[in-house]
Amino acid sequence: MRDPNKLYEFYAELQRIHIEHFPDWRFGQFMINFFGAADRDPFFWEEDECLDRLRKFVGETNDRT
């Protein structure tokens, strides 16, 4: 079974990025634009990969994926 407690960190980071980079976007806009830029189906991403790709999407990382 997956550890549900790791979701707290994931959602806190998602919230931070949303507030810092796209405060005027509704949540749906944020997700559609992010997932639309993906080069593969996000259904299969683990949380750490999703955050790495999200940080890359907003320009917070050089090449972590």
PDB file of C-alpha atoms in Angstrom:
ATOM      1  CA  MET A   1       0.000   0.000   0.000  1.00  0.00           C
ATOM      2  CA  ARG A   2       1.185   3.474  -0.832  1.00  0.00           C
ATOM      3  CA  ASP A   3       1.920   5.894   1.997  1.00  0.00           C
ATOM      4  CA  PRO A   4      -0.856   8.517   1.912  1.00  0.00           C
ATOM      5  CA  ASN A   5       1.153  10.823   4.184  1.00  0.00           C
ATOM      6  CA  LYS A   6       3.543  11.694   1.351  1.00  0.00           C
ATOM      7  CA  LEU A   7       0.651  13.486  -0.336  1.00  0.00           C
ATOM      8  CA  TYR A   8       0.873  16.351   2.173  1.00  0.00           C
ATOM      9  CA  GLU A   9       4.286  17.365   0.840  1.00  0.00           C
ATOM     10  CA  PHE A  10       3.131  16.898  -2.749  1.00  0.00           C
ATOM     11  CA  TYR A  11       0.064  19.117  -2.380  1.00  0.00           C
ATOM     12  CA  ALA A  12       1.994  21.734  -0.400  1.00  0.00           C
ATOM     13  CA  GLU A  13       4.522  22.003  -3.249  1.00  0.00           C
ATOM     14  CA  LEU A  14       1.755  22.069  -5.872  1.00  0.00           C
ATOM     15  CA  GLN A  15       0.098  24.894  -3.939  1.00  0.00           C
ATOM     16  CA  ARG A  16       3.366  26.834  -3.607  1.00  0.00           C
ATOM     17  CA  ILE A  17       4.057  26.636  -7.337  1.00  0.00           C
ATOM     18  CA  HIS A  18       0.490  27.625  -8.223  1.00  0.00           C
ATOM     19  CA  ILE A  19       0.549  30.650  -5.920  1.00  0.00           C
ATOM     20  CA  GLU A  20       4.052  31.821  -6.890  1.00  0.00           C
ATOM     21  CA  HIS A  21       3.870  31.305 -10.651  1.00  0.00           C
ATOM     22  CA  PHE A  22       0.202  31.411 -11.674  1.00  0.00           C
ATOM     23  CA  PRO A  23      -1.828  33.227  -9.007  1.00  0.00           C
ATOM     24  CA  ASP A  24      -4.340  34.470 -11.584  1.00  0.00           C
ATOM     25  CA  TRP A  25      -5.020  31.032 -13.084  1.00  0.00           C
ATOM     26  CA  ARG A  26      -7.882  28.896 -11.889  1.00  0.00           C
ATOM     27  CA  PHE A  27      -6.817  25.411 -10.816  1.00  0.00           C
ATOM     28  CA  GLY A  28      -8.268  23.857 -13.975  1.00  0.00           C
ATOM     29  CA  GLN A  29      -6.289  26.257 -16.164  1.00  0.00           C
ATOM     30  CA  PHE A  30      -3.139  25.422 -14.285  1.00  0.00           C
ATOM     31  CA  MET A  31      -3.570  21.671 -14.665  1.00  0.00           C
ATOM     32  CA  ILE A  32      -4.748  21.722 -18.289  1.00  0.00           C
ATOM     33  CA  ASN A  33      -1.829  23.926 -19.339  1.00  0.00           C
ATOM     34  CA  PHE A  34       0.678  21.838 -17.398  1.00  0.00           C
ATOM     35  CA  PHE A  35      -0.629  18.471 -18.578  1.00  0.00           C
ATOM     36  CA  GLY A  36      -0.994  19.818 -22.119  1.00  0.00           C
ATOM     37  CA  ALA A  37       2.731  20.499 -22.185  1.00  0.00           C
ATOM     38  CA  ALA A  38       3.538  16.921 -21.117  1.00  0.00           C
ATOM     39  CA  ASP A  39       5.328  14.610 -23.524  1.00  0.00           C
ATOM     40  CA  ARG A  40       3.707  11.501 -22.065  1.00  0.00           C
ATOM     41  CA  ASP A  41       0.556  10.482 -20.224  1.00  0.00           C
ATOM     42  CA  PRO A  42       0.623  11.897 -16.653  1.00  0.00           C
ATOM     43  CA  PHE A  43      -1.576   9.013 -15.478  1.00  0.00           C
ATOM     44  CA  PHE A  44       1.557   6.957 -14.916  1.00  0.00           C
ATOM     45  CA  TRP A  45       3.664   9.581 -13.085  1.00  0.00           C
ATOM     46  CA  GLU A  46       4.622   9.081  -9.470  1.00  0.00           C
ATOM     47  CA  GLU A  47       4.363  12.203  -7.320  1.00  0.00           C
ATOM     48  CA  ASP A  48       8.111  12.900  -7.414  1.00  0.00           C
ATOM     49  CA  GLU A  49       8.160  12.777 -11.214  1.00  0.00           C
ATOM     50  CA  CYS A  50       5.115  15.042 -11.385  1.00  0.00           C
ATOM     51  CA  LEU A  51       6.836  17.630  -9.161  1.00  0.00           C
ATOM     52  CA  ASP A  52      10.069  17.401 -11.158  1.00  0.00           C
ATOM     53  CA  ARG A  53       8.141  18.019 -14.371  1.00  0.00           C
ATOM     54  CA  LEU A  54       6.117  20.793 -12.776  1.00  0.00           C
ATOM     55  CA  ARG A  55       9.278  22.548 -11.564  1.00  0.00           C
ATOM     56  CA  LYS A  56      10.709  22.248 -15.070  1.00  0.00           C
ATOM     57  CA  PHE A  57       7.443  23.614 -16.522  1.00  0.00           C
ATOM     58  CA  VAL A  58       7.763  26.767 -14.402  1.00  0.00           C
ATOM     59  CA  GLY A  59      11.515  27.127 -14.980  1.00  0.00           C
ATOM     60  CA  GLU A  60      12.685  26.215 -11.473  1.00  0.00           C
ATOM     61  CA  THR A  61      15.033  23.487 -12.643  1.00  0.00           C
ATOM     62  CA  ASN A  62      17.488  22.906 -15.408  1.00  0.00           C
ATOM     63  CA  ASP A  63      17.008  19.264 -16.398  1.00  0.00           C
ATOM     64  CA  ARG A  64      15.790  16.998 -13.595  1.00  0.00           C
ATOM     65  CA  THR A  65      13.635  14.688 -15.709  1.00  0.00           C
TER      66      THR A  65
END
